[in-house]
mmCIF file of C-alpha atoms and ligand atoms in Angstrom:
data_model
loop_
_atom_site.group_PDB
_atom_site.id
_atom_site.type_symbol
_atom_site.label_atom_id
_atom_site.label_comp_id
_atom_site.label_asym_id
_atom_site.label_seq_id
_atom_site.Cartn_x
_atom_site.Cartn_y
_atom_site.Cartn_z
ATOM 1 C CA UNK N 739 -15.303 -22.807 25.854
ATOM 2 C CA UNK N 740 -18.832 -22.612 24.407
ATOM 3 C CA UNK N 741 -19.825 -19.641 22.322
ATOM 4 C CA UNK N 742 -21.950 -17.133 24.206
ATOM 5 C CA UNK N 743 -24.008 -16.233 21.199
ATOM 6 C CA UNK N 744 -26.167 -13.113 20.852
ATOM 7 C CA UNK N 745 -29.055 -13.684 18.479
ATOM 8 C CA UNK N 746 -30.825 -10.889 16.585
ATOM 9 C CA UNK N 747 -33.021 -8.831 18.896
ATOM 10 C CA UNK N 748 -36.337 -8.765 17.052
ATOM 11 C CA UNK N 749 -37.562 -10.212 13.787
ATOM 12 C CA UNK N 750 -40.540 -9.661 11.516
ATOM 13 C CA UNK N 751 -41.130 -12.105 8.644
ATOM 14 C CA UNK N 752 -43.643 -12.248 5.812
ATOM 15 C CA UNK N 753 -44.583 -10.810 2.442
ATOM 16 C CA UNK N 754 -44.879 -7.026 2.676
ATOM 17 C CA UNK N 755 -43.114 -6.878 6.084
ATOM 18 C CA UNK N 756 -41.061 -3.940 4.763
ATOM 19 C CA UNK N 757 -44.122 -1.730 5.259
ATOM 20 C CA UNK N 758 -43.732 -2.190 9.027
ATOM 21 C CA UNK N 759 -40.323 -0.516 9.046
ATOM 22 C CA UNK N 760 -41.731 2.954 9.821
ATOM 23 C CA UNK N 761 -43.482 1.808 12.987
ATOM 24 C CA UNK N 762 -40.315 -0.021 14.038
ATOM 25 C CA UNK N 763 -38.054 3.022 13.566
ATOM 26 C CA UNK N 764 -40.319 5.730 15.045
ATOM 27 C CA UNK N 765 -39.783 4.878 18.734
ATOM 28 C CA UNK N 766 -36.005 4.720 18.180
ATOM 29 C CA UNK N 767 -35.802 8.274 16.868
ATOM 30 C CA UNK N 768 -35.254 9.587 20.397
ATOM 31 C CA UNK N 769 -31.700 8.154 20.352
ATOM 32 C CA UNK N 770 -28.655 10.167 19.239
ATOM 33 C CA UNK N 771 -29.401 13.136 16.992
ATOM 34 C CA UNK N 772 -32.741 11.617 15.985
ATOM 35 C CA UNK N 773 -32.045 10.609 12.403
ATOM 36 C CA UNK N 774 -31.469 7.295 10.597
ATOM 37 C CA UNK N 775 -28.865 6.221 8.061
ATOM 38 C CA UNK N 776 -30.287 4.003 5.309
ATOM 39 C CA UNK N 777 -27.757 2.014 3.264
ATOM 40 C CA UNK N 778 -29.553 0.656 0.204
ATOM 41 C CA UNK N 779 -28.189 -1.591 -2.551
ATOM 42 C CA UNK N 780 -27.982 0.677 -5.593
ATOM 43 C CA UNK N 781 -29.728 -1.899 -7.769
ATOM 44 C CA UNK N 782 -32.906 -0.424 -6.216
ATOM 45 C CA UNK N 783 -32.005 3.216 -6.826
ATOM 46 C CA UNK N 784 -34.248 3.815 -9.838
ATOM 47 C CA UNK N 785 -36.897 1.347 -8.691
ATOM 48 C CA UNK N 786 -39.961 1.620 -6.408
ATOM 49 C CA UNK N 787 -38.340 0.395 -3.170
ATOM 50 C CA UNK N 788 -36.813 3.726 -1.996
ATOM 51 C CA UNK N 789 -40.274 5.320 -2.241
ATOM 52 C CA UNK N 790 -41.595 2.729 0.219
ATOM 53 C CA UNK N 791 -38.967 3.484 2.877
ATOM 54 C CA UNK N 792 -39.974 5.561 5.934
ATOM 55 C CA UNK N 793 -37.343 8.225 5.227
ATOM 56 C CA UNK N 794 -37.823 11.565 7.044
ATOM 57 C CA UNK N 795 -36.238 14.861 6.014
ATOM 58 C CA UNK N 796 -33.347 14.564 8.466
ATOM 59 C CA UNK N 797 -32.427 11.010 7.432
ATOM 60 C CA UNK N 798 -29.411 10.079 5.335
ATOM 61 C CA UNK N 799 -29.860 7.658 2.405
ATOM 62 C CA UNK N 800 -26.785 6.204 0.686
ATOM 63 C CA UNK N 801 -27.013 3.905 -2.305
ATOM 64 C CA UNK N 802 -24.266 1.293 -2.207
ATOM 65 C CA UNK N 803 -22.708 -0.325 -5.253
ATOM 66 C CA UNK N 804 -22.450 -4.028 -4.404
ATOM 67 C CA UNK N 805 -22.024 -5.171 -7.982
ATOM 68 C CA UNK N 806 -18.225 -5.556 -7.929
ATOM 69 C CA UNK N 807 -16.596 -5.216 -4.559
ATOM 70 C CA UNK N 808 -17.265 -6.730 -1.178
ATOM 71 C CA UNK N 809 -17.289 -4.171 1.684
ATOM 72 C CA UNK N 810 -13.969 -2.533 2.427
ATOM 73 C CA UNK N 811 -12.616 -1.143 5.709
ATOM 74 C CA UNK N 812 -11.797 2.139 3.942
ATOM 75 C CA UNK N 813 -15.406 2.594 2.808
ATOM 76 C CA UNK N 814 -16.759 2.025 6.332
ATOM 77 C CA UNK N 815 -14.290 4.543 7.787
ATOM 78 C CA UNK N 816 -15.093 7.141 5.131
ATOM 79 C CA UNK N 817 -18.865 6.824 5.615
ATOM 80 C CA UNK N 818 -18.515 7.024 9.394
ATOM 81 C CA UNK N 819 -16.229 10.092 9.320
ATOM 82 C CA UNK N 820 -18.359 11.935 6.804
ATOM 83 C CA UNK N 821 -21.720 11.275 8.471
ATOM 84 C CA UNK N 822 -20.474 11.864 12.039
ATOM 85 C CA UNK N 823 -18.810 15.162 11.207
ATOM 86 C CA UNK N 824 -21.814 16.492 9.282
ATOM 87 C CA UNK N 825 -24.683 15.141 11.375
ATOM 88 C CA UNK N 826 -23.509 13.742 14.709
ATOM 89 C CA UNK N 827 -24.518 10.334 16.061
ATOM 90 C CA UNK N 828 -27.531 8.745 14.306
ATOM 91 C CA UNK N 829 -30.372 6.914 16.044
ATOM 92 C CA UNK N 830 -29.519 3.878 13.983
ATOM 93 C CA UNK N 831 -28.492 2.292 10.705
ATOM 94 C CA UNK N 832 -30.721 0.296 8.339
ATOM 95 C CA UNK N 833 -28.993 -1.945 5.765
ATOM 96 C CA UNK N 834 -31.137 -3.013 2.795
ATOM 97 C CA UNK N 835 -29.442 -5.404 0.376
ATOM 98 C CA UNK N 836 -27.496 -8.638 0.197
ATOM 99 C CA UNK N 837 -24.637 -9.757 2.419
ATOM 100 C CA UNK N 838 -22.453 -6.889 1.226
ATOM 101 C CA UNK N 839 -24.817 -4.104 2.281
ATOM 102 C CA UNK N 840 -25.855 -5.870 5.489
ATOM 103 C CA UNK N 841 -22.203 -6.327 6.520
ATOM 104 C CA UNK N 842 -21.515 -2.687 5.697
ATOM 105 C CA UNK N 843 -24.462 -1.659 7.909
ATOM 106 C CA UNK N 844 -23.319 -3.854 10.803
ATOM 107 C CA UNK N 845 -19.764 -2.508 10.564
ATOM 108 C CA UNK N 846 -20.901 1.116 10.251
ATOM 109 C CA UNK N 847 -23.093 0.771 13.328
ATOM 110 C CA UNK N 848 -20.068 -0.387 15.358
ATOM 111 C CA UNK N 849 -17.712 2.202 13.930
ATOM 112 C CA UNK N 850 -19.992 5.103 14.881
ATOM 113 C CA UNK N 851 -19.007 4.497 18.500
ATOM 114 C CA UNK N 852 -15.504 3.026 18.211
ATOM 115 C CA UNK N 853 -12.599 5.321 17.365
ATOM 116 C CA UNK N 854 -9.991 4.880 14.670
ATOM 117 C CA UNK N 855 -9.997 2.713 11.581
ATOM 118 C CA UNK N 856 -12.158 -0.405 11.294
ATOM 119 C CA UNK N 857 -8.942 -2.314 10.479
ATOM 120 C CA UNK N 858 -8.161 -2.116 14.218
ATOM 121 C CA UNK N 859 -11.206 -4.229 15.002
ATOM 122 C CA UNK N 860 -10.944 -7.004 12.380
ATOM 123 C CA UNK N 861 -10.971 -10.131 14.514
ATOM 124 C CA UNK N 862 -12.756 -11.592 17.508
ATOM 125 C CA UNK N 863 -13.934 -9.353 20.364
ATOM 126 C CA UNK N 864 -11.683 -6.410 19.519
ATOM 127 C CA UNK N 865 -14.558 -3.903 19.370
ATOM 128 C CA UNK N 866 -14.620 -1.827 22.579
ATOM 129 C CA UNK N 867 -18.167 -0.396 22.731
ATOM 130 C CA UNK N 868 -21.672 -1.319 21.480
ATOM 131 C CA UNK N 869 -22.574 0.341 18.190
ATOM 132 C CA UNK N 870 -25.741 2.263 17.399
ATOM 133 C CA UNK N 871 -29.044 0.381 16.929
ATOM 134 C CA UNK N 872 -29.084 -1.426 13.565
ATOM 135 C CA UNK N 873 -31.613 -3.185 11.390
ATOM 136 C CA UNK N 874 -31.066 -5.592 8.481
ATOM 137 C CA UNK N 875 -33.408 -6.018 5.514
ATOM 138 C CA UNK N 876 -32.056 -8.785 3.241
ATOM 139 C CA UNK N 877 -32.832 -8.656 -0.479
ATOM 140 C CA UNK N 878 -31.017 -11.884 -1.441
ATOM 141 C CA UNK N 879 -31.155 -15.109 0.556
ATOM 142 C CA UNK N 880 -28.283 -17.390 1.425
ATOM 143 C CA UNK N 881 -25.326 -15.849 3.204
ATOM 144 C CA UNK N 882 -26.828 -15.864 6.682
ATOM 145 C CA UNK N 883 -25.251 -12.415 7.131
ATOM 146 C CA UNK N 884 -28.647 -11.310 8.468
ATOM 147 C CA UNK N 885 -28.124 -13.377 11.601
ATOM 148 C CA UNK N 886 -24.374 -13.825 11.919
ATOM 149 C CA UNK N 887 -22.112 -12.367 14.595
ATOM 150 C CA UNK N 888 -19.687 -11.041 12.034
ATOM 151 C CA UNK N 889 -19.434 -8.170 9.555
ATOM 152 C CA UNK N 890 -16.943 -9.347 6.924
ATOM 153 C CA UNK N 891 -14.637 -6.575 5.676
ATOM 154 C CA UNK N 892 -11.712 -6.622 3.297
ATOM 155 C CA UNK N 893 -8.862 -4.450 4.550
ATOM 156 C CA UNK N 894 -5.435 -3.688 3.162
ATOM 157 C CA UNK N 895 -4.009 -6.723 4.958
ATOM 158 C CA UNK N 896 -6.814 -9.179 5.491
ATOM 159 C CA UNK N 897 -10.397 -10.153 4.782
ATOM 160 C CA UNK N 898 -11.780 -10.653 8.264
ATOM 161 C CA UNK N 899 -14.946 -9.796 10.130
ATOM 162 C CA UNK N 900 -15.637 -7.439 13.003
ATOM 163 C CA UNK N 901 -16.910 -10.188 15.247
ATOM 164 C CA UNK N 902 -18.310 -9.413 18.675
ATOM 165 C CA UNK N 903 -21.489 -9.608 20.723
ATOM 166 C CA UNK N 904 -22.664 -6.220 19.383
ATOM 167 C CA UNK N 905 -22.346 -7.128 15.700
ATOM 168 C CA UNK N 906 -25.724 -8.919 15.209
ATOM 169 C CA UNK N 907 -28.674 -6.825 14.112
ATOM 170 C CA UNK N 908 -31.056 -5.507 16.758
ATOM 171 C CA UNK N 909 -33.916 -5.943 14.288
ATOM 172 C CA UNK N 910 -34.486 -7.966 11.114
ATOM 173 C CA UNK N 911 -37.174 -7.338 8.526
ATOM 174 C CA UNK N 912 -37.485 -10.510 6.443
ATOM 175 C CA UNK N 913 -39.687 -9.747 3.459
ATOM 176 C CA UNK N 914 -39.391 -12.489 0.817
ATOM 177 C CA UNK N 915 -40.994 -10.251 -1.842
ATOM 178 C CA UNK N 916 -37.766 -8.251 -1.935
ATOM 179 C CA UNK N 917 -35.814 -11.212 -3.321
ATOM 180 C CA UNK N 918 -38.035 -11.882 -6.355
ATOM 181 C CA UNK N 919 -35.874 -9.712 -8.629
ATOM 182 C CA UNK N 920 -32.522 -11.383 -7.891
ATOM 183 C CA UNK N 921 -30.974 -12.599 -11.175
ATOM 184 C CA UNK N 922 -31.079 -16.391 -11.384
ATOM 185 C CA UNK N 923 -27.303 -16.874 -11.295
ATOM 186 C CA UNK N 924 -26.987 -14.851 -8.036
ATOM 187 C CA UNK N 925 -30.081 -16.578 -6.673
ATOM 188 C CA UNK N 926 -28.281 -19.883 -7.145
ATOM 189 C CA UNK N 927 -24.769 -18.878 -6.018
ATOM 190 C CA UNK N 928 -25.960 -17.064 -2.881
ATOM 191 C CA UNK N 929 -28.587 -19.731 -2.123
ATOM 192 C CA UNK N 930 -25.862 -22.368 -2.314
ATOM 193 C CA UNK N 931 -23.959 -20.499 0.399
ATOM 194 C CA UNK N 932 -26.709 -21.599 2.760
ATOM 195 C CA UNK N 933 -26.561 -25.205 1.514
ATOM 196 C CA UNK N 934 -22.758 -25.272 1.888
ATOM 197 C CA UNK N 935 -22.906 -23.731 5.388
ATOM 198 C CA UNK N 936 -25.062 -26.662 6.499
ATOM 199 C CA UNK N 937 -22.932 -29.340 4.812
ATOM 200 C CA UNK N 938 -19.745 -27.892 6.291
ATOM 201 C CA UNK N 939 -21.334 -27.413 9.711
ATOM 202 C CA UNK N 940 -22.447 -31.050 9.861
ATOM 203 C CA UNK N 941 -19.161 -32.456 8.558
ATOM 204 C CA UNK N 942 -16.841 -31.465 11.334
ATOM 205 C CA UNK N 943 -16.028 -31.887 14.966
ATOM 206 C CA UNK N 944 -17.967 -28.864 16.277
ATOM 207 C CA UNK N 945 -21.300 -30.259 15.088
ATOM 208 C CA UNK N 946 -23.921 -30.550 17.840
ATOM 209 C CA UNK N 947 -27.676 -30.780 18.405
ATOM 210 C CA UNK N 948 -28.185 -26.993 18.156
ATOM 211 C CA UNK N 949 -26.387 -26.816 14.835
ATOM 212 C CA UNK N 950 -28.074 -29.993 13.559
ATOM 213 C CA UNK N 951 -31.601 -28.815 14.284
ATOM 214 C CA UNK N 952 -31.222 -25.597 12.301
ATOM 215 C CA UNK N 953 -29.055 -27.309 9.663
ATOM 216 C CA UNK N 954 -31.593 -30.080 9.034
ATOM 217 C CA UNK N 955 -34.315 -27.470 8.627
ATOM 218 C CA UNK N 956 -32.233 -25.392 6.229
ATOM 219 C CA UNK N 957 -31.110 -28.390 4.172
ATOM 220 C CA UNK N 958 -34.617 -29.679 3.671
ATOM 221 C CA UNK N 959 -35.753 -26.186 2.574
ATOM 222 C CA UNK N 960 -32.757 -25.941 0.185
ATOM 223 C CA UNK N 961 -33.740 -29.292 -1.335
ATOM 224 C CA UNK N 962 -37.303 -28.066 -1.853
ATOM 225 C CA UNK N 963 -36.054 -24.877 -3.480
ATOM 226 C CA UNK N 964 -33.244 -26.289 -5.619
ATOM 227 C CA UNK N 965 -33.771 -30.024 -6.143
ATOM 228 C CA UNK N 966 -37.185 -31.575 -5.589
ATOM 229 C CA UNK N 967 -40.316 -31.389 -7.671
ATOM 230 C CA UNK N 968 -41.486 -27.765 -7.498
ATOM 231 C CA UNK N 969 -37.902 -26.470 -7.329
ATOM 232 C CA UNK N 970 -37.088 -23.170 -9.034
ATOM 233 C CA UNK N 971 -38.089 -19.522 -8.894
ATOM 234 C CA UNK N 972 -41.465 -18.900 -7.292
ATOM 235 C CA UNK N 973 -42.912 -16.733 -4.503
ATOM 236 C CA UNK N 974 -43.287 -19.822 -2.287
ATOM 237 C CA UNK N 975 -39.660 -20.773 -2.834
ATOM 238 C CA UNK N 976 -38.517 -17.198 -2.070
ATOM 239 C CA UNK N 977 -40.251 -17.578 1.303
ATOM 240 C CA UNK N 978 -38.515 -20.903 1.942
ATOM 241 C CA UNK N 979 -35.064 -19.735 0.877
ATOM 242 C CA UNK N 980 -35.226 -16.725 3.189
ATOM 243 C CA UNK N 981 -35.750 -19.071 6.142
ATOM 244 C CA UNK N 982 -33.112 -21.518 4.851
ATOM 245 C CA UNK N 983 -30.633 -18.631 4.880
ATOM 246 C CA UNK N 984 -31.544 -17.686 8.450
ATOM 247 C CA UNK N 985 -31.393 -21.283 9.690
ATOM 248 C CA UNK N 986 -28.161 -21.998 7.766
ATOM 249 C CA UNK N 987 -26.608 -18.998 9.504
ATOM 250 C CA UNK N 988 -27.777 -20.262 12.889
ATOM 251 C CA UNK N 989 -26.506 -23.773 12.171
ATOM 252 C CA UNK N 990 -23.135 -22.310 11.316
ATOM 253 C CA UNK N 991 -23.023 -20.033 14.363
ATOM 254 C CA UNK N 992 -23.041 -23.024 16.652
ATOM 255 C CA UNK N 993 -20.689 -25.072 14.509
ATOM 256 C CA UNK N 994 -18.127 -23.854 11.971
ATOM 257 C CA UNK N 995 -17.466 -23.705 8.250
ATOM 258 C CA UNK N 996 -14.740 -25.897 6.789
ATOM 259 C CA UNK N 997 -12.616 -26.662 3.736
ATOM 260 C CA UNK N 998 -14.858 -24.981 1.166
ATOM 261 C CA UNK N 999 -14.980 -21.631 2.930
ATOM 262 C CA UNK N 1000 -11.204 -21.723 3.525
ATOM 263 C CA UNK N 1001 -10.544 -22.300 -0.203
ATOM 264 C CA UNK N 1002 -13.229 -19.785 -1.136
ATOM 265 C CA UNK N 1003 -11.636 -17.068 1.043
ATOM 266 C CA UNK N 1004 -8.391 -17.454 -0.939
ATOM 267 C CA UNK N 1005 -10.302 -16.927 -4.198
ATOM 268 C CA UNK N 1006 -12.143 -13.869 -2.893
ATOM 269 C CA UNK N 1007 -9.032 -12.297 -1.417
ATOM 270 C CA UNK N 1008 -6.727 -12.737 -4.399
ATOM 271 C CA UNK N 1009 -9.206 -12.436 -7.274
ATOM 272 C CA UNK N 1010 -11.961 -10.370 -5.636
ATOM 273 C CA UNK N 1011 -14.376 -13.178 -6.509
ATOM 274 C CA UNK N 1012 -17.774 -12.856 -4.823
ATOM 275 C CA UNK N 1013 -18.415 -15.147 -1.859
ATOM 276 C CA UNK N 1014 -21.305 -17.182 -3.325
ATOM 277 C CA UNK N 1015 -19.713 -18.067 -6.663
ATOM 278 C CA UNK N 1016 -16.310 -18.630 -5.036
ATOM 279 C CA UNK N 1017 -17.935 -21.205 -2.748
ATOM 280 C CA UNK N 1018 -19.611 -22.933 -5.701
ATOM 281 C CA UNK N 1019 -16.384 -23.063 -7.703
ATOM 282 C CA UNK N 1020 -14.494 -24.515 -4.725
ATOM 283 C CA UNK N 1021 -17.191 -26.878 -3.442
ATOM 284 C CA UNK N 1022 -17.594 -28.930 -6.606
ATOM 285 C CA UNK N 1023 -13.876 -29.830 -6.463
ATOM 286 C CA UNK N 1024 -13.961 -30.926 -2.818
ATOM 287 C CA UNK N 1025 -15.386 -34.402 -3.265
ATOM 288 C CA UNK N 1026 -12.626 -35.753 -0.962
ATOM 289 C CA UNK N 1027 -14.150 -33.744 1.874
ATOM 290 C CA UNK N 1028 -17.882 -33.727 1.059
ATOM 291 C CA UNK N 1029 -18.717 -36.671 -1.266
ATOM 292 C CA UNK N 1030 -22.496 -36.726 -0.751
ATOM 293 C CA UNK N 1031 -22.814 -32.948 -0.656
ATOM 294 C CA UNK N 1032 -20.937 -32.578 -3.953
ATOM 295 C CA UNK N 1033 -23.171 -35.165 -5.675
ATOM 296 C CA UNK N 1034 -26.261 -33.292 -4.569
ATOM 297 C CA UNK N 1035 -24.721 -29.937 -5.486
ATOM 298 C CA UNK N 1036 -23.930 -31.215 -9.015
ATOM 299 C CA UNK N 1037 -27.545 -32.342 -9.404
ATOM 300 C CA UNK N 1038 -28.752 -28.848 -8.415
ATOM 301 C CA UNK N 1039 -26.337 -27.170 -10.859
ATOM 302 C CA UNK N 1040 -27.641 -29.405 -13.628
ATOM 303 C CA UNK N 1041 -31.286 -28.866 -12.733
ATOM 304 C CA UNK N 1042 -30.981 -25.080 -13.014
ATOM 305 C CA UNK N 1043 -28.494 -25.073 -15.933
ATOM 306 C CA UNK N 1044 -26.218 -22.786 -13.955
ATOM 307 C CA UNK N 1045 -22.885 -22.027 -15.533
ATOM 308 C CA UNK N 1046 -19.818 -22.244 -13.338
ATOM 309 C CA UNK N 1047 -16.362 -21.282 -14.581
ATOM 310 C CA UNK N 1048 -13.985 -24.162 -15.298
ATOM 311 C CA UNK N 1049 -10.253 -24.189 -15.989
ATOM 312 C CA UNK N 1050 -9.697 -20.841 -14.290
ATOM 313 C CA UNK N 1051 -6.373 -21.876 -12.770
ATOM 314 C CA UNK N 1052 -4.772 -21.938 -16.224
ATOM 315 C CA UNK N 1053 -4.940 -18.152 -16.184
ATOM 316 C CA UNK N 1054 -3.433 -17.663 -12.724
ATOM 317 C CA UNK N 1055 0.233 -16.989 -11.928
ATOM 318 C CA UNK N 1056 2.204 -19.188 -9.509
ATOM 319 C CA UNK N 1057 2.367 -16.163 -7.206
ATOM 320 C CA UNK N 1058 -1.426 -15.852 -7.137
ATOM 321 C CA UNK N 1059 -1.846 -19.558 -6.428
ATOM 322 C CA UNK N 1060 0.638 -19.537 -3.565
ATOM 323 C CA UNK N 1061 -1.036 -16.423 -2.086
ATOM 324 C CA UNK N 1062 -4.441 -18.169 -2.256
ATOM 325 C CA UNK N 1063 -2.940 -21.211 -0.507
ATOM 326 C CA UNK N 1064 -1.493 -18.991 2.236
ATOM 327 C CA UNK N 1065 -4.861 -17.302 2.797
ATOM 328 C CA UNK N 1066 -6.644 -20.671 3.037
ATOM 329 C CA UNK N 1067 -3.935 -22.090 5.303
ATOM 330 C CA UNK N 1068 -4.269 -19.090 7.599
ATOM 331 C CA UNK N 1069 -7.793 -20.113 8.705
ATOM 332 C CA UNK N 1070 -6.928 -22.745 11.348
ATOM 333 C CA UNK N 1071 -10.390 -22.736 12.982
ATOM 334 C CA UNK N 1072 -11.943 -23.973 9.721
ATOM 335 C CA UNK N 1073 -9.379 -26.771 9.259
ATOM 336 C CA UNK N 1074 -9.573 -27.712 12.901
ATOM 337 C CA UNK N 1075 -13.334 -28.130 12.468
ATOM 338 C CA UNK N 1076 -13.100 -30.036 9.164
ATOM 339 C CA UNK N 1077 -10.186 -32.307 10.068
ATOM 340 C CA UNK N 1078 -9.287 -32.037 13.746
ATOM 341 C CA UNK N 1079 -6.515 -30.587 15.878
ATOM 342 C CA UNK N 1080 -3.821 -32.353 13.851
ATOM 343 C CA UNK N 1081 -5.089 -30.806 10.609
ATOM 344 C CA UNK N 1082 -1.645 -29.480 9.695
ATOM 345 C CA UNK N 1083 -0.442 -33.090 9.154
ATOM 346 C CA UNK N 1084 -2.911 -33.336 6.261
ATOM 347 C CA UNK N 1085 -3.319 -29.793 5.031
ATOM 348 C CA UNK N 1086 -0.087 -28.404 3.678
ATOM 349 C CA UNK N 1087 0.540 -25.416 1.440
ATOM 350 C CA UNK N 1088 1.433 -27.874 -1.352
ATOM 351 C CA UNK N 1089 -1.885 -29.698 -1.013
ATOM 352 C CA UNK N 1090 -3.788 -26.419 -1.015
ATOM 353 C CA UNK N 1091 -1.945 -25.240 -4.118
ATOM 354 C CA UNK N 1092 -2.845 -28.493 -5.854
ATOM 355 C CA UNK N 1093 -6.537 -27.939 -4.978
ATOM 356 C CA UNK N 1094 -6.392 -24.418 -6.470
ATOM 357 C CA UNK N 1095 -4.712 -25.770 -9.617
ATOM 358 C CA UNK N 1096 -7.758 -28.027 -10.170
ATOM 359 C CA UNK N 1097 -10.211 -25.090 -10.259
HETATM 360 P P1 NAD K 2318 -24.288 -9.137 -2.556
HETATM 361 O O1 NAD K 2318 -24.730 -8.253 -1.455
HETATM 362 O O2 NAD K 2318 -22.801 -9.179 -2.810
HETATM 363 O O3 NAD K 2318 -25.071 -8.745 -3.885
HETATM 364 C C1 NAD K 2318 -24.931 -9.513 -5.068
HETATM 365 C C2 NAD K 2318 -25.542 -8.788 -6.246
HETATM 366 O O4 NAD K 2318 -26.956 -8.902 -6.225
HETATM 367 C C3 NAD K 2318 -25.245 -7.309 -6.297
HETATM 368 O O5 NAD K 2318 -24.955 -6.975 -7.634
HETATM 369 C C4 NAD K 2318 -26.543 -6.665 -5.847
HETATM 370 O O6 NAD K 2318 -26.694 -5.376 -6.402
HETATM 371 C C5 NAD K 2318 -27.570 -7.615 -6.385
HETATM 372 N N1 NAD K 2318 -28.851 -7.646 -5.680
HETATM 373 C C6 NAD K 2318 -29.081 -7.698 -4.348
HETATM 374 N N2 NAD K 2318 -30.389 -7.823 -4.090
HETATM 375 C C7 NAD K 2318 -31.019 -7.819 -5.279
HETATM 376 C C8 NAD K 2318 -32.379 -7.916 -5.674
HETATM 377 N N3 NAD K 2318 -33.374 -8.120 -4.785
HETATM 378 N N4 NAD K 2318 -32.670 -7.850 -6.994
HETATM 379 C C9 NAD K 2318 -31.677 -7.708 -7.918
HETATM 380 N N5 NAD K 2318 -30.378 -7.639 -7.606
HETATM 381 C C10 NAD K 2318 -30.050 -7.689 -6.308
HETATM 382 O O7 NAD K 2318 -24.788 -10.614 -2.349
HETATM 383 P P2 NAD K 2318 -24.618 -11.734 -1.265
HETATM 384 O O8 NAD K 2318 -24.202 -12.943 -1.982
HETATM 385 O O9 NAD K 2318 -25.851 -11.774 -0.422
HETATM 386 O O10 NAD K 2318 -23.462 -11.234 -0.306
HETATM 387 C C11 NAD K 2318 -22.092 -11.472 -0.474
HETATM 388 C C12 NAD K 2318 -21.396 -10.756 0.669
HETATM 389 O O11 NAD K 2318 -21.799 -11.315 1.911
HETATM 390 C C13 NAD K 2318 -19.891 -10.813 0.648
HETATM 391 O O12 NAD K 2318 -19.409 -9.516 0.910
HETATM 392 C C14 NAD K 2318 -19.528 -11.740 1.775
HETATM 393 O O13 NAD K 2318 -18.278 -11.447 2.378
HETATM 394 C C15 NAD K 2318 -20.671 -11.505 2.733
HETATM 395 N N6 NAD K 2318 -20.962 -12.605 3.637
HETATM 396 C C16 NAD K 2318 -21.114 -12.318 4.945
HETATM 397 C C17 NAD K 2318 -21.405 -13.300 5.846
HETATM 398 C C18 NAD K 2318 -21.568 -12.952 7.291
HETATM 399 O O14 NAD K 2318 -21.755 -13.841 8.110
HETATM 400 N N7 NAD K 2318 -21.524 -11.709 7.666
HETATM 401 C C19 NAD K 2318 -21.567 -14.610 5.429
HETATM 402 C C20 NAD K 2318 -21.405 -14.900 4.072
HETATM 403 C C21 NAD K 2318 -21.122 -13.883 3.174
HETATM 404 ZN ZN1 ZN K 2319 -20.640 -18.484 3.443
#
């Protein structure tokens, strides 16, 4: 069956686009109890950005610490319960930050209208009702979370998204100026997520003309930003990387991720390692799967003198390594894409453990 994909509803792109947020929110204030919830990455808390937001007296602003943890089901449930009981249903949710804050905003929007814990809805099409209106404002480029159909949450039992037709944002505000302050290591790790999405999407059996068109666009932008003459940090490259992230996400939506994301999920689940760096650590050791991609990736690492941890496995217990292998093995859709329906003949828990031991 083909995916019946819901794209984001509306999108504004360009330097300074954030200043249009007020005129976007005003007409929506007739919904619910007439107030908005703003989730803002707390890196901005003492900086000018909050002063530029169209926050009215009734609105709720929460600063979110995204520096350690990825979003958790418990946090979404707590926020929902607290805000609903104090204020009733909001007109909408605005998430301003990287993938962590955007996923939190998507999940919170859905959980305002769906009862019980968000753990009940981790998976495909388990959400029962549309959420409240929600808007994403990315401040780092790469994950594609701004356009994806999933809100990735870590729960007590699994790291899995709330994935349904109501997950994508109703509105995106893509303002490349907001990404200028991203530290260079995060700029690279998160930017590489977009590059890896495209390489994995094109190296598997679900690849198709839709995925290729967006993937080719994203890859050529990634090369301009990270590899070619003129590569590096600049306002022009911030503009390009924001579109690469969007296109990488779209390429992936109509294809699938593969071996790198499966291995990376094991690292994030067991060690709490952030998605972007976990992908980088895994990808460089997956030459068997992506020979040309890994060569190009290594050239980009060298060009930007990015440091990536080596020899980490020496510090892991056998128990941790086997848990990582189980997590990676438990993502059949990724292996099916990367290898084919008989993937289990090639991918065994032993082989996965040996990949982890190389990291
Ligand atoms: P992030 O949201 O985890 O943030 C990384 C760090 O950068 C944080 O410390 C944050 O405070 C800081 N930061 C953010 N914007 C900044 C700015 N403009 N200036 C300075 N610092 C800034 O970063 P990410 O890599 O975008 O997101 C990772 C998350 O995205 C993970 O939770 C992962 O599960 C999720 N993800 C989701 C999807 C999806 O399709 N929904 C896809 C990939 C990853
Ligand atoms: Zn990714």
